[in-house]
Amino acid sequence: MRVSHRRAAVRCLTTLAFGLAALTGCSGESDGQAAATAPVTSATPSASADETAPTTTPGGGADPDGTSSTGAAPWAGTKQFVQIDDARTGDGRTYLSVRPAEKKAHTQFEAWVIVPGEGPYTEVPMAEDAKVLLSVPLGDAKHAASYSRAEFVSRLTAQSSSARSLLGYDLSFDGEGRVTRLQSLYTP
């Protein structure tokens, strides 16, 4: 009798484990919607957000100018949560000055609390077809809406540097280290 109870318990636990694996492997966010119930923090591929080396890449060290000594761009092919100190347009491209940060769910509102990172900022280019989604305070509404790269630069640079330090962004990078998607987080 005990053997049959063990087998039933093992089957139940196995089913539960597979179910959890399927749920965590299949969860994700839709393009215009941030997940307010499951905060995710991100850091650099080889350094935590508390460390001061955000330009280190998985394949090797970083040079003082922020480029990798192995030729790979910082954060190539990854998603990162960052702060953006400055943005500029030059040579038909948009460049962002970023450093890793953390985000935590606000305890009382449907919003995020930004935990500033430390260390130097790294300049990264945006892809020409990069998607920019902004919400309050850079955007006009609580929910993220699409904006042009030029409008993002003008809205960001209009903010004071102290206001910029309170904002956070989810960035997606292509294999060459260019930002393909930028989404600001709603902060009260």
C-alpha positions as a printed NumPy array, in Angstrom:
array([[  0.   ,   0.   ,   0.   ],
       [  2.819,   2.43 ,   0.802],
       [  4.427,   1.77 ,  -2.565],
       [  1.281,   2.855,  -4.39 ],
       [  1.127,   6.08 ,  -2.327],
       [  4.775,   6.805,  -3.162],
       [  4.167,   6.246,  -6.858],
       [  1.153,   8.547,  -6.785],
       [  3.159,  11.206,  -4.924],
       [  6.057,  10.901,  -7.38 ],
       [  3.664,  11.221, -10.343],
       [  2.034,  14.254,  -8.772],
       [  5.38 ,  15.952,  -8.077],
       [  6.643,  15.143, -11.568],
       [  3.514,  16.656, -13.122],
       [  3.909,  19.749, -10.937],
       [  7.584,  20.14 , -11.92 ],
       [  6.815,  19.868, -15.638],
       [  3.943,  22.317, -15.269],
       [  6.153,  24.872, -13.546],
       [  8.879,  24.42 , -16.137],
       [  6.372,  24.984, -18.928],
       [  4.955,  28.082, -17.254],
       [  8.324,  29.717, -16.651],
       [  9.614,  28.826, -20.11 ],
       [  6.567,  30.191, -21.915],
       [  5.952,  33.397, -19.971],
       [  6.796,  36.711, -21.598],
       [  5.586,  40.234, -22.164],
       [  3.685,  41.47 , -25.15 ],
       [  5.243,  44.371, -27.074],
       [  3.273,  47.25 , -25.589],
       [  2.677,  45.963, -22.113],
       [  4.934,  45.78 , -19.041],
       [  4.382,  42.999, -16.545],
       [  3.393,  44.744, -13.325],
       [  3.127,  41.603, -11.231],
       [  6.462,  39.968, -12.013],
       [  9.355,  42.417, -11.744],
       [ 12.535,  41.345, -13.445],
       [ 15.933,  42.771, -12.742],
       [ 18.783,  42.566, -15.124],
       [ 22.445,  43.322, -15.009],
       [ 25.354,  43.133, -17.332],
       [ 26.196,  39.694, -18.728],
       [ 29.19 ,  39.213, -16.435],
       [ 28.779,  41.807, -13.69 ],
       [ 25.992,  42.544, -11.271],
       [ 24.322,  45.955, -11.218],
       [ 26.178,  46.742,  -7.986],
       [ 29.594,  46.329,  -9.571],
       [ 31.329,  49.124, -11.422],
       [ 32.217,  47.344, -14.66 ],
       [ 29.124,  47.569, -16.878],
       [ 31.112,  47.378, -20.097],
       [ 32.497,  43.893, -19.509],
       [ 31.263,  41.331, -22.003],
       [ 30.899,  37.587, -21.56 ],
       [ 33.749,  36.8  , -23.94 ],
       [ 36.415,  38.998, -22.454],
       [ 37.418,  42.245, -20.83 ],
       [ 36.517,  45.783, -21.774],
       [ 38.762,  48.576, -22.928],
       [ 38.56 ,  51.996, -21.223],
       [ 36.549,  53.394, -24.156],
       [ 33.744,  50.854, -23.485],
       [ 34.518,  48.559, -26.402],
       [ 35.33 ,  44.948, -25.794],
       [ 38.845,  43.694, -26.303],
       [ 37.398,  40.684, -28.144],
       [ 35.482,  42.803, -30.664],
       [ 31.953,  42.058, -29.344],
       [ 29.796,  45.024, -28.381],
       [ 28.596,  45.351, -24.775],
       [ 25.296,  43.567, -24.163],
       [ 25.062,  42.262, -27.758],
       [ 22.06 ,  39.976, -28.098],
       [ 20.744,  40.62 , -24.578],
       [ 17.997,  42.487, -22.754],
       [ 19.022,  44.943, -20.071],
       [ 17.387,  47.25 , -17.563],
       [ 19.288,  50.548, -17.555],
       [ 19.316,  54.219, -16.688],
       [ 19.954,  56.656, -19.527],
       [ 21.977,  59.729, -18.635],
       [ 22.008,  61.355, -22.066],
       [ 20.982,  60.822, -25.676],
       [ 22.235,  62.452, -28.841],
       [ 21.866,  62.22 , -32.585],
       [ 24.878,  62.336, -34.882],
       [ 25.692,  61.015, -38.359],
       [ 22.057,  59.988, -38.756],
       [ 22.241,  57.706, -35.708],
       [ 20.953,  58.008, -32.167],
       [ 23.32 ,  57.233, -29.301],
       [ 22.42 ,  56.554, -25.675],
       [ 24.625,  56.882, -22.604],
       [ 23.517,  53.956, -20.379],
       [ 24.424,  52.016, -17.25 ],
       [ 22.747,  49.001, -15.611],
       [ 20.195,  49.547, -12.849],
       [ 17.525,  47.507, -11.055],
       [ 13.746,  47.764, -10.987],
       [ 11.432,  46.713,  -8.201],
       [  7.649,  46.65 ,  -8.146],
       [  6.136,  49.591,  -6.235],
       [  4.367,  48.325,  -3.113],
       [  1.324,  50.626,  -3.35 ],
       [  0.911,  51.532,  -7.037],
       [  1.025,  49.79 , -10.399],
       [  4.468,  51.226, -11.097],
       [  8.182,  50.592, -10.648],
       [ 10.815,  51.863,  -8.24 ],
       [ 14.177,  52.439,  -9.928],
       [ 17.318,  51.466,  -8.003],
       [ 20.184,  53.447,  -9.585],
       [ 23.264,  51.615, -10.736],
       [ 26.841,  52.602, -10.037],
       [ 29.842,  53.05 , -12.261],
       [ 30.462,  54.696, -15.604],
       [ 27.955,  55.153, -18.404],
       [ 28.551,  53.386, -21.724],
       [ 27.493,  54.861, -25.065],
       [ 25.473,  52.492, -27.247],
       [ 23.913,  53.11 , -30.678],
       [ 20.262,  52.619, -31.551],
       [ 19.269,  50.68 , -34.649],
       [ 17.617,  52.738, -37.395],
       [ 14.357,  50.829, -36.998],
       [ 14.438,  50.747, -33.181],
       [ 11.055,  50.723, -31.481],
       [ 10.649,  53.419, -28.791],
       [  7.839,  52.998, -26.254],
       [  7.388,  55.739, -23.641],
       [  5.099,  56.153, -20.661],
       [  4.785,  58.846, -17.977],
       [  6.857,  60.926, -17.258],
       [  8.538,  60.93 , -20.689],
       [  5.453,  59.785, -22.547],
       [  2.007,  61.306, -22.377],
       [  0.159,  58.386, -20.762],
       [  0.525,  55.722, -18.082],
       [  0.682,  52.953, -20.686],
       [  3.584,  52.807, -23.136],
       [  2.99 ,  54.326, -26.581],
       [  5.207,  54.512, -29.665],
       [  7.426,  57.574, -30.261],
       [ 10.164,  58.403, -32.766],
       [ 13.845,  58.321, -31.792],
       [ 14.078,  62.099, -32.335],
       [ 11.096,  62.737, -30.062],
       [ 12.634,  60.504, -27.394],
       [ 15.917,  62.439, -27.521],
       [ 14.139,  65.799, -27.215],
       [ 11.927,  64.59 , -24.33 ],
       [ 14.87 ,  63.049, -22.456],
       [ 17.185,  66.031, -22.836],
       [ 14.391,  68.371, -21.673],
       [ 14.468,  66.587, -18.289],
       [ 16.913,  67.731, -15.597],
       [ 19.764,  65.352, -14.774],
       [ 18.232,  64.676, -11.337],
       [ 14.912,  63.721, -12.991],
       [ 16.735,  61.451, -15.488],
       [ 18.355,  59.531, -12.62 ],
       [ 14.877,  58.46 , -11.433],
       [ 13.895,  56.912, -14.79 ],
       [ 14.517,  53.364, -15.972],
       [ 14.341,  51.64 , -19.344],
       [ 14.119,  48.116, -20.659],
       [ 16.457,  47.814, -23.665],
       [ 16.789,  44.971, -26.165],
       [ 20.054,  44.69 , -28.096],
       [ 20.717,  42.984, -31.427],
       [ 23.775,  40.826, -32.081],
       [ 25.853,  43.887, -32.955],
       [ 25.088,  45.707, -29.693],
       [ 22.553,  48.183, -31.152],
       [ 19.363,  48.985, -29.257],
       [ 16.389,  47.546, -31.159],
       [ 13.715,  48.263, -28.536],
       [ 13.519,  50.851, -25.752],
       [ 10.671,  51.016, -23.258],
       [ 10.469,  53.463, -20.397],
       [  8.819,  52.3  , -17.213],
       [  5.881,  54.047, -15.632],
       [  7.091,  55.763, -12.475],
       [  4.743,  57.797, -10.247]])
